[in-house]
GROMACS .gro file of C-alpha atoms in nm:
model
  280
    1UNK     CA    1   0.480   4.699  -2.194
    2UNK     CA    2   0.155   4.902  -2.150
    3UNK     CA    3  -0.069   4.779  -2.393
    4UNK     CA    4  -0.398   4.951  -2.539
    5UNK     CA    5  -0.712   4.804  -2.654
    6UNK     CA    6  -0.822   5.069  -2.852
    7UNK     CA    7  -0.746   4.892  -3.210
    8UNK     CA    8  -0.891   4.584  -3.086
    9UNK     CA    9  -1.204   4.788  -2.975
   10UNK     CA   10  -1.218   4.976  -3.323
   11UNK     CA   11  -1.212   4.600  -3.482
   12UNK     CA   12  -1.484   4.460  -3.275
   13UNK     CA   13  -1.728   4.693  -3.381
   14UNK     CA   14  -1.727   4.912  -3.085
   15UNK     CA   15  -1.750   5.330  -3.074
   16UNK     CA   16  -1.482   5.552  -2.946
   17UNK     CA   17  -1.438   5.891  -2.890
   18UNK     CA   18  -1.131   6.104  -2.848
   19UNK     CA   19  -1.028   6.463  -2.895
   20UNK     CA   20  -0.781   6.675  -3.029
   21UNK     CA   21  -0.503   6.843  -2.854
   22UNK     CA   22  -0.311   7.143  -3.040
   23UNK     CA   23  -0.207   7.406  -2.774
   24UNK     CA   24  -0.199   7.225  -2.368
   25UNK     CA   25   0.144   7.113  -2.358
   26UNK     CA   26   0.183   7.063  -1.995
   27UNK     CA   27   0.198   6.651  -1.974
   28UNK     CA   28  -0.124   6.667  -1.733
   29UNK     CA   29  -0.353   6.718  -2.027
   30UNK     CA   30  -0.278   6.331  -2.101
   31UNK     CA   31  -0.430   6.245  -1.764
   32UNK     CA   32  -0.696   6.483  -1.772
   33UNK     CA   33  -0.853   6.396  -2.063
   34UNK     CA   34  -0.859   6.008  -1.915
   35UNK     CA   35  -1.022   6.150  -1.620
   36UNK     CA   36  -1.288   6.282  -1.824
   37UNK     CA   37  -1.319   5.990  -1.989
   38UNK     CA   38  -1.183   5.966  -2.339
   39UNK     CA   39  -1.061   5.682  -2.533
   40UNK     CA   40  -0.752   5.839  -2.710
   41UNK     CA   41  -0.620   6.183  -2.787
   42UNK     CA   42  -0.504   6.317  -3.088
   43UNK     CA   43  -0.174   6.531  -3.062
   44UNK     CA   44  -0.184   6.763  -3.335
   45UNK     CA   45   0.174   6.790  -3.496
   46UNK     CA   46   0.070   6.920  -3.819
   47UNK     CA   47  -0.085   7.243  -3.715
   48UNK     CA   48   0.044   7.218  -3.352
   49UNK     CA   49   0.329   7.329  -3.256
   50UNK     CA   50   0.468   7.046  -3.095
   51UNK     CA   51   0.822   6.952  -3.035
   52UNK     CA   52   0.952   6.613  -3.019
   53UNK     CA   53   1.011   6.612  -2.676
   54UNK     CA   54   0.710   6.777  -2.561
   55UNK     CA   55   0.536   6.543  -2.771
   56UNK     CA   56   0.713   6.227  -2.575
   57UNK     CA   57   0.627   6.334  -2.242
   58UNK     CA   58   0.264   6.393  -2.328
   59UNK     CA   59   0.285   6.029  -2.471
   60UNK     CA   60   0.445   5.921  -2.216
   61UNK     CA   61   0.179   6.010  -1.961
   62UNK     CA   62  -0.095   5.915  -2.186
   63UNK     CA   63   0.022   5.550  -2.147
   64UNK     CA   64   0.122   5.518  -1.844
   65UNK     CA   65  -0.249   5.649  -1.748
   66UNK     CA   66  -0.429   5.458  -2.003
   67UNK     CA   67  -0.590   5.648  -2.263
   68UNK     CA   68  -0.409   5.579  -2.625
   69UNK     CA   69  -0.189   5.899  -2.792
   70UNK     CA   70  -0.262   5.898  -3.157
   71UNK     CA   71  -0.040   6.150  -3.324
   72UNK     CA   72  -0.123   6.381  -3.669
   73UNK     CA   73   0.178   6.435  -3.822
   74UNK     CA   74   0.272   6.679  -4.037
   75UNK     CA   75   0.338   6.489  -4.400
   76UNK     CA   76   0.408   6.139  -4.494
   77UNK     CA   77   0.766   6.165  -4.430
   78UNK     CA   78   0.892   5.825  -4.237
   79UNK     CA   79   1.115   6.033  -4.025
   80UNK     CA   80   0.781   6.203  -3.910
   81UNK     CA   81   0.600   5.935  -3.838
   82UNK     CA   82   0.911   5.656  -3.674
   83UNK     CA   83   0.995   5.880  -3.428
   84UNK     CA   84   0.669   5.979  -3.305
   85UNK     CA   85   0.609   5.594  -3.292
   86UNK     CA   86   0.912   5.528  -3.090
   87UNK     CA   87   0.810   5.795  -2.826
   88UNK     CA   88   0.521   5.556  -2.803
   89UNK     CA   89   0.225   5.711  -3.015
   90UNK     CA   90  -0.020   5.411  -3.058
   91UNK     CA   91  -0.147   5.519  -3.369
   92UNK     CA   92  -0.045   5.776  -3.646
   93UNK     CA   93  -0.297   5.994  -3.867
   94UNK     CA   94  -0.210   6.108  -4.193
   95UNK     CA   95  -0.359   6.415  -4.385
   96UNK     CA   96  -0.436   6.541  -4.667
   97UNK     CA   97  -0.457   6.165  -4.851
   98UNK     CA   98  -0.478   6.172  -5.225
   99UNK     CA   99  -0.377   5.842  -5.298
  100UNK     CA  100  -0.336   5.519  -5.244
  101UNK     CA  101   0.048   5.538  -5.250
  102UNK     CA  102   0.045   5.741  -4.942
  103UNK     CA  103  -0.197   5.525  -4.720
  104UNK     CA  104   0.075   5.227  -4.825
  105UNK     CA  105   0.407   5.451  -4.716
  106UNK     CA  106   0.135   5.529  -4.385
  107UNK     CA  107   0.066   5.150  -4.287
  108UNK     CA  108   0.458   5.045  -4.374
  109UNK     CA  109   0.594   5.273  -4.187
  110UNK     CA  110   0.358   5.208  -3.882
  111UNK     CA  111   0.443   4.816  -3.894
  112UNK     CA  112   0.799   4.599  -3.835
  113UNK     CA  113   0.845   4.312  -4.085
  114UNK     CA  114   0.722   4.095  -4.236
  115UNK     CA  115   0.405   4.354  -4.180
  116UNK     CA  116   0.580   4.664  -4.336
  117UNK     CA  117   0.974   4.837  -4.298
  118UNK     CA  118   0.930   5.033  -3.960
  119UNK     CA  119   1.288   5.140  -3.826
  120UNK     CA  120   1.383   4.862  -3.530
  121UNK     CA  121   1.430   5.001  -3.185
  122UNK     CA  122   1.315   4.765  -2.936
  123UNK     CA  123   1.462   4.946  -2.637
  124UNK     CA  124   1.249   5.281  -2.714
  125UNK     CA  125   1.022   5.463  -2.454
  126UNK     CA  126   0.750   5.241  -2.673
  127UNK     CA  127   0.922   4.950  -2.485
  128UNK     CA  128   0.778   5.063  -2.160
  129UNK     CA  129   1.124   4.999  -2.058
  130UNK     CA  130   1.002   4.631  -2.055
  131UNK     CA  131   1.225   4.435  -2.292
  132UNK     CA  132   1.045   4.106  -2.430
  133UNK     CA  133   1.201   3.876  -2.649
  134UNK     CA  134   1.207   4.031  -3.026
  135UNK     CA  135   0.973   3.837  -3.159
  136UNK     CA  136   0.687   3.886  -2.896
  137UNK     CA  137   0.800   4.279  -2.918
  138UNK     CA  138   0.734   4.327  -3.304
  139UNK     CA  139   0.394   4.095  -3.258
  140UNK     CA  140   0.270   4.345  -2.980
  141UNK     CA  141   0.345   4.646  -3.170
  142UNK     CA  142   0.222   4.552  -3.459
  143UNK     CA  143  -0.147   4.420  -3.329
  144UNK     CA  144  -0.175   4.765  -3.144
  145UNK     CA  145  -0.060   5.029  -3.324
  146UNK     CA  146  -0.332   5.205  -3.578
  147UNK     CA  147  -0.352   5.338  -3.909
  148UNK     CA  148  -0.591   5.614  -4.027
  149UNK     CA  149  -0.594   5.811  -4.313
  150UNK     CA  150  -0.729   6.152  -4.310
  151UNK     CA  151  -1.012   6.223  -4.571
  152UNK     CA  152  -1.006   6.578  -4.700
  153UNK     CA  153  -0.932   6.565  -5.026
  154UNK     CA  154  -1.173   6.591  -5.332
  155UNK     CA  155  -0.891   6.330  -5.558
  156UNK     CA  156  -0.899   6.078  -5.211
  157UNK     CA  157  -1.330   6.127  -5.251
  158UNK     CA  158  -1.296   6.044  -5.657
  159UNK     CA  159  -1.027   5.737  -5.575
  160UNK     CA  160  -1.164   5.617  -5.211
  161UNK     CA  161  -1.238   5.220  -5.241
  162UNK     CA  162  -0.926   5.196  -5.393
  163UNK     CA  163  -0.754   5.411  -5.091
  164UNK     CA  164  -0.926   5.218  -4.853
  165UNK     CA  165  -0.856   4.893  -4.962
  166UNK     CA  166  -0.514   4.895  -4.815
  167UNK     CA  167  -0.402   4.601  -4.592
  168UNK     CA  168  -0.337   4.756  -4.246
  169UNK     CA  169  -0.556   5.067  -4.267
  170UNK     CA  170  -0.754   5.074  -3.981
  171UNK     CA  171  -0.986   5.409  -3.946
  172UNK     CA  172  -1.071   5.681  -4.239
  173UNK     CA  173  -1.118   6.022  -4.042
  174UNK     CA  174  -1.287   6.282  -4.285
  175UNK     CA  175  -1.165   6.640  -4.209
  176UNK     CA  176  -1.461   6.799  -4.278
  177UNK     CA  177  -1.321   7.164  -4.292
  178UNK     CA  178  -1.071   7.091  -4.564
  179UNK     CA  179  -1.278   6.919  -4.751
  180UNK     CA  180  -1.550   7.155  -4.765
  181UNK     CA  181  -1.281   7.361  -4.898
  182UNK     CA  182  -1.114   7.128  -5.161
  183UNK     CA  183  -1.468   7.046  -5.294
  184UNK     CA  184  -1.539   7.428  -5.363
  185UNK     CA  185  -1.727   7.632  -5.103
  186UNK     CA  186  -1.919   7.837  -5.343
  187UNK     CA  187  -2.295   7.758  -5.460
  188UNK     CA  188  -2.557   7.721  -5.210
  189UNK     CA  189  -2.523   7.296  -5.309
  190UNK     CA  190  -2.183   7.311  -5.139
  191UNK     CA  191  -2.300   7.161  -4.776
  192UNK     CA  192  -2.469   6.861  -4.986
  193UNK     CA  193  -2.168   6.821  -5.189
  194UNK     CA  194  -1.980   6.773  -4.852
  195UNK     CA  195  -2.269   6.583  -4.719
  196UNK     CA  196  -2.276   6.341  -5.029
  197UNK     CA  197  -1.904   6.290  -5.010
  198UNK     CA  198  -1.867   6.181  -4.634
  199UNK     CA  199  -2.143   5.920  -4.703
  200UNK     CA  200  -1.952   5.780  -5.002
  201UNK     CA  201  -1.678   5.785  -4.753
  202UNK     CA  202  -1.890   5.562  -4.540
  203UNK     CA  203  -1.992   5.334  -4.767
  204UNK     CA  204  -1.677   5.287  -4.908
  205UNK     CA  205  -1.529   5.228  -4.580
  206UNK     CA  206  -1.788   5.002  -4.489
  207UNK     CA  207  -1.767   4.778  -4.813
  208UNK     CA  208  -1.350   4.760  -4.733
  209UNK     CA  209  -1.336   4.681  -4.354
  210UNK     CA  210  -1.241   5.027  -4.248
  211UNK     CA  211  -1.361   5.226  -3.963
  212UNK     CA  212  -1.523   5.556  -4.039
  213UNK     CA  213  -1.468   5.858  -3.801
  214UNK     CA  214  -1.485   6.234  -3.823
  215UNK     CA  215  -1.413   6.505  -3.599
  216UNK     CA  216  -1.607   6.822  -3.490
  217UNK     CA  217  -1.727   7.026  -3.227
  218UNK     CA  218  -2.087   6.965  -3.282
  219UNK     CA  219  -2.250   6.679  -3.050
  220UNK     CA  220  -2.553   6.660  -3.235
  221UNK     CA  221  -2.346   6.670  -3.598
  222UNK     CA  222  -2.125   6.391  -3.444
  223UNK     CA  223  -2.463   6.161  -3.325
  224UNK     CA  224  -2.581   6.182  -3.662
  225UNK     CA  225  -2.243   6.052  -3.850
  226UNK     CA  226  -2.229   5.789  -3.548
  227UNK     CA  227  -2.619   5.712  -3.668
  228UNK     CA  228  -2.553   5.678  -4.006
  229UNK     CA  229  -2.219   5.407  -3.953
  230UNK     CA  230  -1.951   5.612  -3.821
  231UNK     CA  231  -1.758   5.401  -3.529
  232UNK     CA  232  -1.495   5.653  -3.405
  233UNK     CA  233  -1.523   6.016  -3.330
  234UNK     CA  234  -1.317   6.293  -3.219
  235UNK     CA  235  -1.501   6.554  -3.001
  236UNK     CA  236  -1.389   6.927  -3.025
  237UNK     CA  237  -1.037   6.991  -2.937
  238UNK     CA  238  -0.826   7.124  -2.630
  239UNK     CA  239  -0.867   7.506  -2.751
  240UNK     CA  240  -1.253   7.406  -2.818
  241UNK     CA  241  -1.298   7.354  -2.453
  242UNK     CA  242  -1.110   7.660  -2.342
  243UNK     CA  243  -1.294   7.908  -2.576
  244UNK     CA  244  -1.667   7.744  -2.591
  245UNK     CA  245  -1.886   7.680  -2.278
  246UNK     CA  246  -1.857   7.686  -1.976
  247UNK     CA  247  -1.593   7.915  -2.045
  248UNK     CA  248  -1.712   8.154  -2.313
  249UNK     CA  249  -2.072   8.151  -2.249
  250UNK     CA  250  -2.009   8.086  -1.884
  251UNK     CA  251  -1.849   8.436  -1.897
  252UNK     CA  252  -2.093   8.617  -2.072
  253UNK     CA  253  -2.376   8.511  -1.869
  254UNK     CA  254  -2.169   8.633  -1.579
  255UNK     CA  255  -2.132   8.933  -1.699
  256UNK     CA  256  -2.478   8.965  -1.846
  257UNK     CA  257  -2.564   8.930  -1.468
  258UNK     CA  258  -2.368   9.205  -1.293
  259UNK     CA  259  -2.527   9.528  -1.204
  260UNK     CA  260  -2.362   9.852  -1.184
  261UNK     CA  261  -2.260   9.898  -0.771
  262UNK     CA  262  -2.349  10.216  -0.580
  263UNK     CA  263  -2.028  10.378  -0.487
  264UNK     CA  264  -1.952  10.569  -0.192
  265UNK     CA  265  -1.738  10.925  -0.187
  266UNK     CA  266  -1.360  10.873  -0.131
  267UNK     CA  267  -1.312  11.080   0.240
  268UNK     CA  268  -1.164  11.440   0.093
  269UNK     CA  269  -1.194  11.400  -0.226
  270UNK     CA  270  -1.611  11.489  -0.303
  271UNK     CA  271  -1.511  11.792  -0.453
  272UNK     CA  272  -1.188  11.906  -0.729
  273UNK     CA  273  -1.023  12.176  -0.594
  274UNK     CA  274  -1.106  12.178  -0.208
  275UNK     CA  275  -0.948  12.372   0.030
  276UNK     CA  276  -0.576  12.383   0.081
  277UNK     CA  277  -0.564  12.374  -0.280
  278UNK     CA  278  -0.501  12.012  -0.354
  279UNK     CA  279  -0.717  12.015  -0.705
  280UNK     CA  280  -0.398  12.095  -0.934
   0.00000   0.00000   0.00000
C-alpha cells in the first residue's frame, strides 16, 4: 500500500502546506503540484465540479507520486465522504461545521471499527492493489487517514472547544471568506471580528490537541497565522495560479512594454481607388 506521512507529520508538530485544486482535471496536476513541492492537495468537490471518476484518477496519481489527496466534499453525507475514501483520498474536509454532531458523523465515517463505522472494502483502489491481512489493512488506514473540520461558521466560533474536542479530529481549517460573511460584513469592526474569531479558533485548537490551518492566497497573511500557532496551510488554489502572477501581471507588464511598430505600405494598395478601378 502507498502510505503517507502527512498525519504523522501534522502530529509531530511539524508545518505543511498544500493547495487547492477546483478546475485542472487532467491527472498531471497531482504530479505537478509534487514537483513543486507541496505536501497535499485539496480536491475541491464542494464547489468543484468534480466527478467521481475524475476525482479517482487525480487520487490515484497523487499517491502513486507521493503528495497526499485530501478531498472537500460537498456535505456530511457518508456516501460523500466513503467513496471518495475508497478512491484513496487520505484525508476528508468537511464544511460549513456547526456542531459537534457533524465533526463525530466526519471522524466515523473516516475510520473502520472499533475506531468508527466506515463501509469495509479492503480490495479498493485505497488498497494499492496490495492486499494485507484485514487486520494490518484497517490499522494502516486508520493511522493515516485525516480528519479536519472546516471553520466558517459563526455557531462552530460560539461552540468551538466543544467541536474540537472530538476523538479523531485531526486539523481545524478556518475558511476565512465564509466566515467573514457568517459573522456580518458590515461595520468597519468586521475584519477584527474575523480576526478575533480565528484566534479563538487557535486557542481552542491548541488547548484540544488539534491542528490549526487556514487557507488563502496571501503569503504574508499565511506567515502571520503560521506565526501566531497555525501548523498547516493551504496556499492559493489551482485557478489562483492561472489568474495571478506570473500570469496576470506577467501579461500586463508585457503588454505595458510593447510599442506601436512602424508599418510599411502593402505593394498596390497606398491609395483607395487606384487605377484600374479596384477601390469598389
Amino acid at each position: 500500500m502507498q502510505r503517507s506521512d502527512l498525519r504523522q507529520r501534522l502530529k509531530q508538530g511539524e508545518i505543511v502546506i498544500g493547495t487547492m485544486v477546483q478546475e485542472v482535471r487532467t491527472p498531471a496536476i497531482a504530479q505537478i503540484l509534487k514537483q513543486v513541492g507541496f505536501d497535499f492537495l485539496m480536491l475541491d468537490m464542494e464547489h468543484g465540479a468534480y466527478t467521481l471518476e475524475t476525482a479517482a484518477e487525480i487520487i490515484r496519481v497523487a499517491r502513486l507520486v507521493g503528495i497526499a489527496p485530501l478531498v472537500r466534499v460537498a456535505g456530511p453525507q457518508y456516501e460523500l465522504i466513503g467513496r471518495i475514501l475508497d478512491q484513496g483520498a487520505l484525508g476528508v474536509m468537511l464544511p460549513r461545521v456547526e456542531c459537534r454532531a457533524q465533526v463525530e458523523l466526519l471522524v466515523q465515517s473516516l475510520k473502520y471499527p472499533p475506531q468508527g463505522k466506515r463501509g469495509m472494502s479492503s480490495d479498493a483502489p485505497h488498497s494499492g492493489y496490495d492486499f494485507r491481512p484485514l487486520a494490518e489493512f484497517i490499522a494502516i488506514n486508520n493511522e493515516d487517514t485525516i480528519a479536519i473540520a472546516q471553520i466558517e461558521r459563526k455557531a462552530a466560533i460560539d461552540d468551538i472547544d466543544n467541536i474540537l474536542s472530538v476523538p479523531g479530529l485531526d486539523v481545524a481549517l478556518v475558511g476565512p471568506e465564509d466566515l467573514s460573511v457568517s459573522l456580518g460584513l458590515g461595520g468597519t469592526d468586521a475584519p477584527a471580528r474575523v480576526q478575533a474569531a480565528i484566534e479563538a479558533m487557535i486557542a481552542a485548537a491548541a488547548r484540544q490537541g488539534v491542528v490549526s490551518a487556514i487557507h488563502m492566497a496571501d503569503v504574508e497573511a499565511l506567515q502571520a497565522w503560521l506565526a501566531r500557532g497555525m501548523g498547516c496551510v493551504m496556499y492559493s488554489s489551482d485557478l489562483g495560479f492561472l489568474m495571478g502572477d506570473p500570469s496576470r501581471g506577467g501579461l500586463e507588464r508585457l503588454r505595458a512594454g510593447i510599442r506601436p511598430a512602424t508599418l510599411a505600405p502593402v505593394p498596390g494598395q497606398a491609395r483607395a481607388g487606384g487605377a484600374g478601378g479596384a477601390g469598389d
